C-alpha cells in the first residue's frame, strides 16, 4: 500500500559551479608524467595564472615541479590552498613540464546533450 | 481511474518554485498542470504497485539473460563496453538502482509496460515532492501513491558505506530548460539528507588527468559521480574509452543500466515471458498485430516514435534518433480524457515500488507532456 513521505525537504537549487572545499583528496599522477603547479611563497597551491602572469623578478609565486620521481611513487597535486609536497622547486633536467591546468583535458563528456528540449539528457 | 478539472491554487507558480520546480512552464503552457487531477481507487493503486514489482523482477531475469548470452550487440553497445557491463552487472557496484516504468493503464486491463527509464529518469521532483505538497494543500484528507523521497534518502544511506571518501559529484548537462538541473539538484538534496557531501558539476567540466583519473575543476579526483547523462552518449564521447581504464570512480547509475534502459530489452522480455499481462508484444523485426508502435531502441522523450493503426501510420514524432535500430511493440490504447492521454510513471527504488506520477500528452508522450497530480480515492 502507499506510504506517505515522512518529510519534505526544500530543494536547494544550486548552480553547477563547484565551490571550494577543504577536502585533501587529490588527483594522483603517474610517475611518467611531468607536471608543475603554482604555489605562493609559503608553499600553498594557488591558481597557475599567478605564475604565468607575474614576471620573474620579485615574483612571490613559484612553480612547483612534479617530475618522474622514480620507482612507482606517484606525485600528487593538492587542492588550491593545499601544501605542496612530493616534488621540488627546481625542474629535473631533461624533462618537459606541463602546468596542471594545461595537463587536464576537459569537455570530453557532455558534447552530445545540453541543448534542452528533446535534446536534453533526461527522459 | 478518473480525471477531474479543478481550479489551480492561487500563485501556484510560486508554490512549486518554493519546492524547487522552477521548470513548471514549457512552450507557454504549464508543464506542471494542477488544473486537473486524477483519482484512483486503492485497488487500482495496488494493481500498479504489484505490476511494478513484477516488472522489476522480470528485468532482473532479462538482464541476467543478456549478460549470460552476451547479447549486447542487439543493444547497439560498442564491443569494448561489453566486459565493463558484464563486470558491473556481476559486481553490483553501489547504485540507487532507481527508475521509472512508463505504463499504459486504463483502470480496466492490467498495466502494460511501454519502457523502463532507469538511466536518466526525470519528472522525479514532481513525483516525489511537488504533487505531494499539492495534495497536502488541496486534499489533505486523502492519500497519494508516493514514497519516492523517503526511499531515495534511505538508499543513499544504504550505499554510503560503500562509497569512497569525499563528496558525491552530481553531473548534468547544461539543458536550456533547466529540467535536468532541477532533477539533479533534487537528487543532491536527497543525498545530503542522508548525510553525504554533495557537489555539482556540469558534464563538460569533468576533467581527465594524465593518469586517467576524472577530476573536478580543482584537479581533485572524483571518486563518486552521479550523472544525469545517458551511458550511450558517454561511451561515444571523447572520454568514453577512458572509462575502461578507470576503476577508481564509481558512476551512479552503473554502466549495466545500458541494458535495462535500452528498448532492445523489450523483445527479450516478451520472449522470456510471452503473453505476460504486464507486457505488450515486442519484436525486433516482426509485426504481430495491425496496431503497433515502432520505436528506436535508444530514443528519448518520444523522439522518432511512430504509431500504426490497421497498418497505417497515424502519428509520428521527429527527432535525432533516426539512425537507431528499431523495435516493434504492440499498441496500447491510452484512455482519452477529452484529448488528454495519461501515461503512468511508476517509480521503483532497488526493486521496491516507490510511487507514481502521471504525464499527459497526445498519442506520443514527449518532453513537453504535462505532469498532473493524483490522489487515492477514499
Short mmCIF file of C-alpha atoms in Angstrom, two decimals:
data_model
loop_
_atom_site.label_atom_id
_atom_site.label_comp_id
_atom_site.label_asym_id
_atom_site.label_seq_id
_atom_site.Cartn_x
_atom_site.Cartn_y
_atom_site.Cartn_z
CA UNK A 1 0.00 0.00 0.00
CA UNK A 2 1.10 3.57 -0.50
CA UNK A 3 3.43 5.11 2.00
CA UNK A 4 3.44 8.78 2.73
CA UNK A 5 6.73 10.61 2.63
CA UNK A 6 7.93 11.30 6.10
CA UNK A 7 9.14 14.76 5.42
CA UNK A 8 9.63 17.11 2.57
CA UNK A 9 12.85 18.94 2.10
CA UNK A 10 13.07 22.19 0.32
CA UNK A 11 15.09 21.57 -2.74
CA UNK A 12 18.09 23.77 -2.76
CA UNK A 13 18.75 24.63 -6.34
CA UNK A 14 22.39 25.02 -6.87
CA UNK A 15 24.41 26.40 -9.65
CA UNK A 16 26.63 23.82 -11.10
CA UNK A 17 29.78 25.74 -10.45
CA UNK A 18 31.96 23.97 -7.95
CA UNK A 19 32.75 25.60 -4.68
CA UNK A 20 35.97 25.22 -2.82
CA UNK A 21 36.16 22.71 -0.03
CA UNK A 22 38.77 21.55 2.38
CA UNK A 23 38.88 18.02 1.12
CA UNK A 24 42.50 16.95 0.96
CA UNK A 25 41.95 14.20 -1.57
CA UNK A 26 43.92 14.90 -4.65
CA UNK A 27 44.42 13.66 -8.12
CA UNK A 28 47.24 11.20 -8.43
CA UNK A 29 49.58 11.37 -11.33
CA UNK A 30 51.52 8.64 -12.93
CA UNK A 31 55.23 8.69 -12.36
CA UNK A 32 55.81 9.15 -16.05
CA UNK A 33 54.05 12.48 -16.02
CA UNK A 34 55.88 15.73 -15.59
CA UNK A 35 53.60 18.32 -14.12
CA UNK A 36 54.06 21.64 -12.42
CA UNK A 37 51.74 23.81 -10.43
CA UNK A 38 51.94 27.22 -8.86
CA UNK A 39 52.49 27.94 -5.18
CA UNK A 40 52.77 31.05 -3.11
CA UNK A 41 55.84 31.81 -1.05
CA UNK A 42 54.50 29.68 1.81
CA UNK A 43 54.20 26.65 -0.42
CA UNK A 44 50.44 26.64 -0.78
CA UNK A 45 48.99 25.84 -4.16
CA UNK A 46 47.46 28.78 -5.98
CA UNK A 47 45.98 29.09 -9.49
CA UNK A 48 48.57 28.61 -12.20
CA UNK A 49 47.75 32.02 -13.62
CA UNK A 50 49.73 33.58 -10.80
CA UNK A 51 52.94 32.03 -12.02
CA UNK A 52 52.10 32.63 -15.66
CA UNK A 53 51.29 36.31 -15.39
CA UNK A 54 53.88 37.59 -12.97
CA UNK A 55 57.36 38.48 -14.07
CA UNK A 56 60.23 36.52 -12.60
CA UNK A 57 61.79 39.40 -10.76
CA UNK A 58 60.24 39.65 -7.33
CA UNK A 59 57.51 37.21 -8.20
CA UNK A 60 56.03 35.87 -4.94
CA UNK A 61 54.73 32.81 -6.79
CA UNK A 62 56.80 29.80 -7.71
CA UNK A 63 56.35 26.81 -9.94
CA UNK A 64 56.43 23.53 -8.04
CA UNK A 65 57.60 20.60 -10.11
CA UNK A 66 56.37 17.04 -10.02
CA UNK A 67 58.54 15.09 -12.32
CA UNK A 68 59.39 11.48 -12.75
CA UNK A 69 60.02 10.70 -9.17
CA UNK A 70 61.38 7.24 -9.66
CA UNK A 71 60.04 3.81 -8.93
CA UNK A 72 56.28 3.56 -8.66
CA UNK A 73 55.93 6.53 -6.41
CA UNK A 74 53.19 8.85 -7.53
CA UNK A 75 53.14 12.58 -7.16
CA UNK A 76 50.07 14.42 -6.02
CA UNK A 77 48.54 17.72 -6.86
CA UNK A 78 46.96 19.25 -3.77
CA UNK A 79 43.76 21.25 -3.96
CA UNK A 80 44.05 25.01 -4.13
CA UNK A 81 45.38 26.16 -0.77
CA UNK A 82 46.92 22.78 -0.05
CA UNK A 83 50.58 22.36 0.83
CA UNK A 84 52.98 21.39 -1.94
CA UNK A 85 54.75 18.08 -1.41
CA UNK A 86 56.36 15.25 -3.28
CA UNK A 87 58.33 17.42 -5.70
CA UNK A 88 60.54 20.43 -5.70
CA UNK A 89 61.05 23.97 -6.91
CA UNK A 90 63.65 23.01 -9.44
CA UNK A 91 62.78 21.19 -12.63
CA UNK A 92 64.59 17.96 -13.29
CA UNK A 93 66.99 18.22 -16.23
CA UNK A 94 65.66 16.86 -19.47
CA UNK A 95 62.00 16.84 -18.54
CA UNK A 96 59.32 18.92 -20.16
CA UNK A 97 56.67 20.05 -17.72
CA UNK A 98 53.03 20.81 -18.26
CA UNK A 99 51.11 23.02 -15.90
CA UNK A 100 48.24 21.36 -14.10
CA UNK A 101 45.66 23.46 -15.84
CA UNK A 102 47.13 22.52 -19.16
CA UNK A 103 47.53 18.84 -18.34
CA UNK A 104 43.88 18.24 -17.56
CA UNK A 105 41.65 17.76 -20.55
CA UNK A 106 38.05 18.92 -20.30
CA UNK A 107 34.99 18.74 -22.47
CA UNK A 108 35.33 15.04 -23.18
CA UNK A 109 31.88 14.38 -21.74
CA UNK A 110 28.75 16.36 -22.36
CA UNK A 111 29.13 17.16 -26.02
CA UNK A 112 26.07 15.19 -27.11
CA UNK A 113 23.48 16.68 -24.82
CA UNK A 114 22.84 20.04 -23.35
CA UNK A 115 20.58 21.69 -25.83
CA UNK A 116 17.45 21.31 -23.71
CA UNK A 117 14.06 20.32 -25.04
CA UNK A 118 14.06 16.98 -26.71
CA UNK A 119 17.83 17.16 -26.86
CA UNK A 120 18.06 17.07 -23.08
CA UNK A 121 19.71 14.23 -21.30
CA UNK A 122 16.79 13.31 -19.07
CA UNK A 123 13.82 11.28 -20.17
CA UNK B 1 -9.28 5.99 -12.67
CA UNK B 2 -10.90 9.34 -13.32
CA UNK B 3 -9.76 12.77 -14.38
CA UNK B 4 -11.22 15.89 -12.83
CA UNK B 5 -10.87 19.57 -13.61
CA UNK B 6 -10.00 21.74 -10.63
CA UNK B 7 -9.04 25.35 -10.01
CA UNK B 8 -5.28 25.70 -9.55
CA UNK B 9 -4.03 27.10 -6.28
CA UNK B 10 -3.55 30.81 -6.18
CA UNK B 11 0.05 31.66 -7.02
CA UNK B 12 0.71 28.04 -7.86
CA UNK B 13 3.85 29.01 -9.72
CA UNK B 14 5.39 30.46 -6.57
CA UNK B 15 4.26 27.43 -4.58
CA UNK B 16 6.01 24.93 -6.81
CA UNK B 17 9.05 27.15 -7.23
CA UNK B 18 9.37 27.26 -3.46
CA UNK B 19 9.80 23.49 -3.53
CA UNK B 20 12.32 23.66 -6.33
CA UNK B 21 10.29 23.24 -9.51
CA UNK B 22 11.48 26.23 -11.49
CA UNK B 23 10.74 24.37 -14.73
CA UNK B 24 6.95 24.42 -14.45
CA UNK B 25 6.01 26.04 -17.76
CA UNK B 26 7.05 24.98 -21.21
CA UNK B 27 6.14 26.47 -24.53
CA UNK B 28 3.85 28.98 -22.83
CA UNK B 29 1.72 26.29 -21.20
CA UNK B 30 2.02 24.77 -17.75
CA UNK B 31 4.16 21.67 -17.63
CA UNK B 32 3.08 21.22 -14.03
CA UNK B 33 -0.68 21.16 -14.59
CA UNK B 34 -2.76 21.38 -11.45
CA UNK B 35 -5.84 22.48 -13.37
CA UNK B 36 -6.67 18.79 -13.32
CA UNK B 37 -6.02 15.74 -11.19
CA UNK B 38 -6.60 12.04 -11.31
CA UNK B 39 -8.13 9.90 -8.66
CA UNK B 40 -7.54 6.18 -8.47
CA UNK B 41 -9.02 3.57 -6.21
CA UNK B 42 -6.86 1.71 -3.69
CA UNK B 43 -7.39 -1.40 -5.80
CA UNK B 44 -6.06 0.36 -8.89
CA UNK B 45 -3.03 1.61 -6.98
CA UNK B 46 -2.40 -1.91 -5.73
CA UNK B 47 -2.55 -3.17 -9.29
CA UNK B 48 0.05 -0.62 -10.44
CA UNK B 49 2.23 -1.32 -7.43
CA UNK B 50 2.10 -5.08 -7.96
CA UNK B 51 2.87 -4.72 -11.66
CA UNK B 52 5.86 -2.54 -10.85
CA UNK B 53 7.35 -5.12 -8.53
CA UNK B 54 6.68 -7.86 -11.05
CA UNK B 55 8.25 -5.91 -13.91
CA UNK B 56 11.33 -5.25 -11.84
CA UNK B 57 11.77 -8.96 -11.18
CA UNK B 58 11.40 -9.68 -14.88
CA UNK B 59 14.03 -7.05 -15.70
CA UNK B 60 16.45 -8.71 -13.30
CA UNK B 61 15.98 -12.04 -15.08
CA UNK B 62 16.18 -10.47 -18.53
CA UNK B 63 19.34 -8.59 -17.59
CA UNK B 64 20.95 -11.80 -16.41
CA UNK B 65 19.96 -13.46 -19.66
CA UNK B 66 21.51 -10.67 -21.72
CA UNK B 67 24.73 -10.87 -19.73
CA UNK B 68 24.90 -14.66 -19.84
CA UNK B 69 24.33 -14.74 -23.58
CA UNK B 70 26.38 -11.56 -24.23
CA UNK B 71 23.60 -10.13 -26.36
CA UNK B 72 24.94 -6.58 -26.21
CA UNK B 73 25.22 -6.39 -29.97
CA UNK B 74 21.43 -6.34 -30.12
CA UNK B 75 21.54 -3.22 -27.98
CA UNK B 76 23.94 -1.33 -30.21
CA UNK B 77 26.51 -1.24 -27.42
CA UNK B 78 30.15 -0.89 -28.52
CA UNK B 79 32.09 -4.09 -28.03
CA UNK B 80 34.69 -2.51 -25.78
CA UNK B 81 31.90 -1.83 -23.28
CA UNK B 82 30.78 -5.46 -23.02
CA UNK B 83 33.32 -6.52 -20.38
CA UNK B 84 32.66 -3.36 -18.39
CA UNK B 85 28.94 -4.06 -18.35
CA UNK B 86 29.44 -7.70 -17.52
CA UNK B 87 31.80 -6.85 -14.69
CA UNK B 88 29.45 -4.22 -13.28
CA UNK B 89 26.42 -6.46 -13.54
CA UNK B 90 28.17 -9.22 -11.62
CA UNK B 91 29.90 -6.99 -9.08
CA UNK B 92 26.88 -4.79 -8.35
CA UNK B 93 28.72 -1.58 -7.52
CA UNK B 94 26.85 0.94 -5.37
CA UNK B 95 23.81 2.33 -7.13
CA UNK B 96 20.50 3.95 -6.39
CA UNK B 97 19.01 1.38 -8.73
CA UNK B 98 16.04 3.59 -9.30
CA UNK B 99 13.90 4.09 -12.34
CA UNK B 100 10.52 4.82 -13.79
CA UNK B 101 8.40 2.28 -15.58
CA UNK B 102 6.20 4.03 -18.11
CA UNK B 103 2.94 2.16 -18.13
CA UNK B 104 -0.27 2.24 -20.09
CA UNK B 105 -3.22 1.88 -17.77
CA UNK B 106 -6.93 2.45 -18.19
CA UNK B 107 -8.24 1.09 -14.93
CA UNK B 108 -9.70 -1.91 -16.74
CA UNK B 109 -6.92 -4.06 -18.16
CA UNK B 110 -3.63 -4.72 -16.33
CA UNK B 111 -0.92 -2.06 -16.56
CA UNK B 112 1.22 -2.53 -19.66
CA UNK B 113 4.90 -1.68 -19.88
CA UNK B 114 5.99 0.82 -22.50
CA UNK B 115 9.61 1.19 -21.38
CA UNK B 116 11.86 1.47 -18.36
CA UNK B 117 13.60 4.84 -17.86
CA UNK B 118 16.26 3.88 -15.38
CA UNK B 119 19.44 5.59 -16.50
CA UNK B 120 18.41 9.24 -16.63
CA UNK B 121 14.80 9.48 -15.47
CA UNK B 122 13.29 12.90 -14.90
CA UNK B 123 9.92 14.10 -13.50
CA UNK B 124 11.40 12.94 -10.24
CA UNK B 125 10.91 16.08 -8.15
CA UNK B 126 7.35 16.38 -9.41
CA UNK B 127 6.51 12.82 -8.42
CA UNK B 128 8.34 12.86 -5.10
CA UNK B 129 7.68 16.33 -3.72
CA UNK B 130 5.58 18.72 -5.80
CA UNK B 131 2.47 16.61 -6.17
CA UNK B 132 2.60 15.66 -2.50
CA UNK B 133 2.71 19.32 -1.48
CA UNK B 134 -0.24 19.96 -3.81
CA UNK B 135 -2.18 17.12 -2.23
CA UNK B 136 -1.47 18.41 1.26
CA UNK B 137 -2.81 21.82 0.24
CA UNK B 138 -5.83 20.67 -1.71
CA UNK B 139 -6.82 17.24 -0.43
CA UNK B 140 -5.12 16.86 2.96
CA UNK B 141 -7.54 14.12 3.96
CA UNK B 142 -6.66 11.91 1.01
CA UNK B 143 -3.63 9.76 0.30
CA UNK B 144 -1.25 9.59 -2.62
CA UNK B 145 0.95 6.85 -4.03
CA UNK B 146 4.42 8.15 -3.28
CA UNK B 147 7.22 7.03 -1.04
CA UNK B 148 9.88 8.06 -3.50
CA UNK B 149 11.55 10.73 -1.41
CA UNK B 150 11.99 8.56 1.65
CA UNK B 151 13.21 5.61 -0.38
CA UNK B 152 15.83 7.69 -2.21
CA UNK B 153 17.16 9.15 1.03
CA UNK B 154 17.26 5.69 2.57
CA UNK B 155 19.03 4.24 -0.45
CA UNK B 156 21.76 6.88 -0.33
CA UNK B 157 22.21 5.92 3.29
CA UNK B 158 22.46 2.25 2.38
CA UNK B 159 25.20 2.75 -0.18
CA UNK B 160 27.12 5.46 1.67
CA UNK B 161 29.43 2.99 3.48
CA UNK B 162 30.46 1.55 0.11
CA UNK B 163 31.41 4.86 -1.47
CA UNK B 164 34.92 6.27 -1.49
CA UNK B 165 35.58 9.08 0.98
CA UNK B 166 34.79 12.55 -0.21
CA UNK B 167 31.89 14.21 -1.92
CA UNK B 168 29.48 12.67 -4.35
CA UNK B 169 29.58 14.76 -7.50
CA UNK B 170 26.34 15.38 -9.34
CA UNK B 171 26.88 15.92 -13.04
CA UNK B 172 24.35 17.01 -15.59
CA UNK B 173 24.14 18.61 -18.98
CA UNK B 174 23.53 22.32 -19.33
CA UNK B 175 20.00 21.99 -20.64
CA UNK B 176 18.29 25.18 -21.73
CA UNK B 177 15.04 24.32 -19.99
CA UNK B 178 16.59 23.59 -16.61
CA UNK B 179 14.76 20.28 -16.31
CA UNK B 180 17.96 18.30 -15.89
CA UNK B 181 19.32 20.83 -13.41
CA UNK B 182 16.14 20.61 -11.34
CA UNK B 183 16.25 16.83 -11.25
CA UNK B 184 19.93 16.77 -10.38
CA UNK B 185 19.51 19.39 -7.65
CA UNK B 186 16.74 17.33 -6.12
CA UNK B 187 18.88 14.21 -6.08
CA UNK B 188 21.65 16.20 -4.44
CA UNK B 189 19.16 17.13 -1.79
CA UNK B 190 18.27 13.51 -1.15
CA UNK B 191 21.96 12.62 -0.85
CA UNK B 192 22.56 15.44 1.61
CA UNK B 193 19.53 14.36 3.60
CA UNK B 194 21.26 11.03 4.11
CA UNK B 195 24.41 12.75 5.36
CA UNK B 196 26.52 12.66 2.22
CA UNK B 197 28.51 15.60 0.96
CA UNK B 198 27.28 16.56 -2.49
CA UNK B 199 28.76 18.86 -5.12
CA UNK B 200 27.51 19.84 -8.54
CA UNK B 201 29.38 19.86 -11.81
CA UNK B 202 28.35 20.08 -15.42
CA UNK B 203 29.35 17.24 -17.67
CA UNK B 204 31.62 19.37 -19.83
CA UNK B 205 33.62 20.46 -16.78
CA UNK B 206 34.62 16.91 -15.88
CA UNK B 207 38.37 16.76 -16.31
CA UNK B 208 40.62 13.92 -17.33
CA UNK B 209 44.00 13.87 -15.62
CA UNK B 210 47.07 12.40 -17.29
CA UNK B 211 46.79 9.27 -15.15
CA UNK B 212 43.24 8.65 -16.36
CA UNK B 213 41.50 9.95 -13.26
CA UNK B 214 38.38 12.04 -13.57
CA UNK B 215 38.91 15.32 -11.75
CA UNK B 216 36.91 18.36 -10.79
CA UNK B 217 37.71 21.98 -11.54
CA UNK B 218 40.38 22.00 -8.85
CA UNK B 219 42.11 18.85 -10.03
CA UNK B 220 40.67 16.77 -7.21
CA UNK B 221 39.87 13.26 -8.21
CA UNK B 222 36.17 12.50 -8.27
CA UNK B 223 35.65 9.05 -6.82
CA UNK B 224 31.85 9.01 -6.96
CA UNK B 225 29.85 10.65 -9.72
CA UNK B 226 26.11 10.63 -10.12
CA UNK B 227 25.32 11.61 -13.68
CA UNK B 228 22.06 12.58 -15.29
CA UNK B 229 23.56 11.80 -18.63
CA UNK B 230 22.99 8.64 -20.64
CA UNK B 231 25.62 6.00 -20.87
CA UNK B 232 25.04 5.54 -24.59
CA UNK B 233 26.22 9.12 -25.08
CA UNK B 234 29.11 8.89 -22.64
CA UNK B 235 30.68 5.86 -24.27
CA UNK B 236 30.60 7.56 -27.67
CA UNK B 237 32.19 10.78 -26.48
CA UNK B 238 35.87 11.68 -26.31
CA UNK B 239 36.40 10.49 -22.73
CA UNK B 240 34.31 7.37 -23.24
CA UNK B 241 37.18 4.98 -23.97
CA UNK B 242 38.94 6.22 -20.83
CA UNK B 243 36.22 4.59 -18.75
CA UNK B 244 37.69 1.18 -19.46
CA UNK B 245 40.98 2.02 -17.77
CA UNK B 246 39.49 3.70 -14.73
CA UNK B 247 38.08 1.61 -11.93
CA UNK B 248 38.60 4.24 -9.27
CA UNK B 249 35.46 6.21 -9.96
CA UNK B 250 32.05 4.83 -9.09
CA UNK B 251 29.39 6.01 -11.51
CA UNK B 252 25.81 6.22 -10.39
CA UNK B 253 23.97 4.69 -12.09
CA UNK B 254 26.35 1.91 -13.15
CA UNK B 255 27.11 1.11 -16.75
CA UNK B 256 24.96 -2.01 -16.65
CA UNK B 257 21.96 0.30 -16.86
CA UNK B 258 22.74 0.30 -20.60
CA UNK B 259 20.88 -3.00 -20.66
CA UNK B 260 17.67 -2.06 -18.88
CA UNK B 261 17.29 1.43 -20.31
CA UNK B 262 17.54 0.20 -23.88
CA UNK B 263 14.31 -0.73 -25.66
CA UNK B 264 16.08 -3.69 -27.20
CA UNK B 265 15.28 -5.48 -23.97
CA UNK B 266 11.55 -5.39 -24.70
CA UNK B 267 11.56 -8.25 -27.26
CA UNK B 268 13.70 -10.27 -24.87
CA UNK B 269 11.18 -9.76 -22.09
CA UNK B 270 8.38 -10.85 -24.40
CA UNK B 271 10.33 -13.96 -25.40
CA UNK B 272 11.01 -14.83 -21.78
CA UNK B 273 7.51 -14.03 -20.56
CA UNK B 274 5.19 -14.47 -23.53
CA UNK B 275 1.72 -13.05 -23.02
CA UNK B 276 2.56 -11.76 -19.59
CA UNK B 277 -0.31 -9.46 -18.55
CA UNK B 278 2.02 -6.53 -17.91
CA UNK B 279 3.82 -6.75 -21.24
CA UNK B 280 2.94 -5.76 -24.78
CA UNK B 281 4.22 -7.97 -27.55
CA UNK B 282 7.56 -6.77 -28.82
CA UNK B 283 9.81 -7.88 -31.64
CA UNK B 284 12.98 -6.81 -33.38
CA UNK B 285 11.69 -7.44 -36.85
CA UNK B 286 8.14 -8.78 -36.99
CA UNK B 287 4.80 -7.10 -36.54
CA UNK B 288 2.42 -9.29 -34.56
CA UNK B 289 -0.71 -7.18 -34.96
CA UNK B 290 -2.05 -4.40 -37.15
CA UNK B 291 -1.85 -1.87 -34.34
CA UNK B 292 1.68 -1.28 -33.21
CA UNK B 293 4.43 1.20 -32.42
CA UNK B 294 7.85 1.45 -34.00
CA UNK B 295 10.46 2.70 -31.56
CA UNK B 296 14.18 3.36 -31.90
CA UNK B 297 15.99 1.35 -29.25
CA UNK B 298 17.75 4.44 -27.93
CA UNK B 299 15.29 7.27 -28.46
CA UNK B 300 14.36 9.64 -25.65
CA UNK B 301 11.31 11.72 -24.89
CA UNK B 302 9.20 10.08 -27.57
CA UNK B 303 11.54 11.07 -30.38
CA UNK B 304 11.34 9.16 -33.68
CA UNK B 305 8.42 7.05 -32.48
CA UNK B 306 5.72 6.16 -34.99
CA UNK B 307 2.29 4.69 -34.27
CA UNK B 308 0.39 2.48 -36.67
CA UNK B 309 -3.28 1.53 -36.63
CA UNK B 310 -4.53 -1.07 -39.07
CA UNK B 311 -1.08 -0.98 -40.55
CA UNK B 312 -1.31 2.72 -41.35
CA UNK B 313 0.82 5.40 -39.74
CA UNK B 314 -1.35 7.65 -37.57
CA UNK B 315 1.23 9.57 -35.55
CA UNK B 316 4.93 10.12 -35.55
CA UNK B 317 7.41 12.39 -33.93
CA UNK B 318 10.63 13.64 -35.42
CA UNK B 319 13.88 13.50 -33.58
CA UNK B 320 17.55 12.80 -33.66
CA UNK B 321 17.39 9.02 -33.41
CA UNK B 322 16.65 8.11 -36.99
CA UNK B 323 19.96 6.28 -37.09
CA UNK B 324 18.97 3.89 -34.31
CA UNK B 325 17.78 0.33 -34.88
CA UNK B 326 14.10 -0.05 -34.08
CA UNK B 327 11.81 -2.48 -32.35
CA UNK B 328 8.12 -3.10 -32.78
CA UNK B 329 5.74 -3.12 -29.86
CA UNK B 330 2.02 -3.74 -29.60
CA UNK B 331 -0.09 -0.59 -29.36
CA UNK B 332 -1.85 0.09 -26.09
CA UNK B 333 -4.76 2.48 -26.49
CA UNK B 334 -4.34 5.05 -23.77
CA UNK B 335 -7.54 6.28 -22.16
CA UNK B 336 -8.70 9.53 -23.71
CA UNK B 337 -9.94 12.24 -21.36
CA UNK B 338 -11.00 14.90 -23.85
CA UNK B 339 -7.71 14.64 -25.66
CA UNK B 340 -5.56 14.15 -22.56
CA UNK B 341 -3.98 10.72 -22.60
CA UNK B 342 -2.28 9.78 -19.34
CA UNK B 343 0.82 7.64 -19.04
CA UNK B 344 1.65 6.25 -15.60
CA UNK B 345 5.24 6.71 -14.49
CA UNK B 346 5.66 4.10 -11.77
CA UNK B 347 8.83 4.51 -9.75
CA UNK B 348 10.96 1.79 -8.28
CA UNK B 349 13.92 2.06 -5.93
CA UNK B 350 16.06 -1.05 -5.65
CA UNK B 351 13.18 -3.31 -6.51
CA UNK B 352 10.60 -1.68 -4.28
CA UNK B 353 7.68 0.21 -5.85
CA UNK B 354 8.03 3.82 -4.75
CA UNK B 355 5.12 5.80 -6.09
CA UNK B 356 3.93 7.23 -9.34
CA UNK B 357 3.44 10.31 -11.44
CA UNK B 358 1.10 10.91 -14.37
CA UNK B 359 2.04 12.73 -17.53
CA UNK B 360 -0.45 13.65 -20.23
CA UNK B 361 0.11 14.18 -23.91
CA UNK B 362 -1.37 13.07 -27.19
CA UNK B 363 -0.71 9.69 -28.72
CA UNK B 364 3.03 10.05 -28.09
CA UNK B 365 4.30 11.22 -24.73
CA UNK B 366 7.19 13.63 -25.19
CA UNK B 367 9.29 16.15 -23.37
CA UNK B 368 6.54 18.76 -23.26
CA UNK B 369 3.89 16.48 -21.80
CA UNK B 370 2.07 17.81 -18.75
CA UNK B 371 2.52 16.42 -15.27
CA UNK B 372 -0.82 16.06 -13.49
CA UNK B 373 -1.09 15.16 -9.79
CA UNK B 374 -3.15 12.33 -8.40
CA UNK B 375 -4.86 11.21 -5.23
CA UNK B 376 -6.13 7.92 -3.95
CA UNK B 377 -9.88 7.87 -3.64
CA UNK B 378 -11.09 7.47 -0.07
#
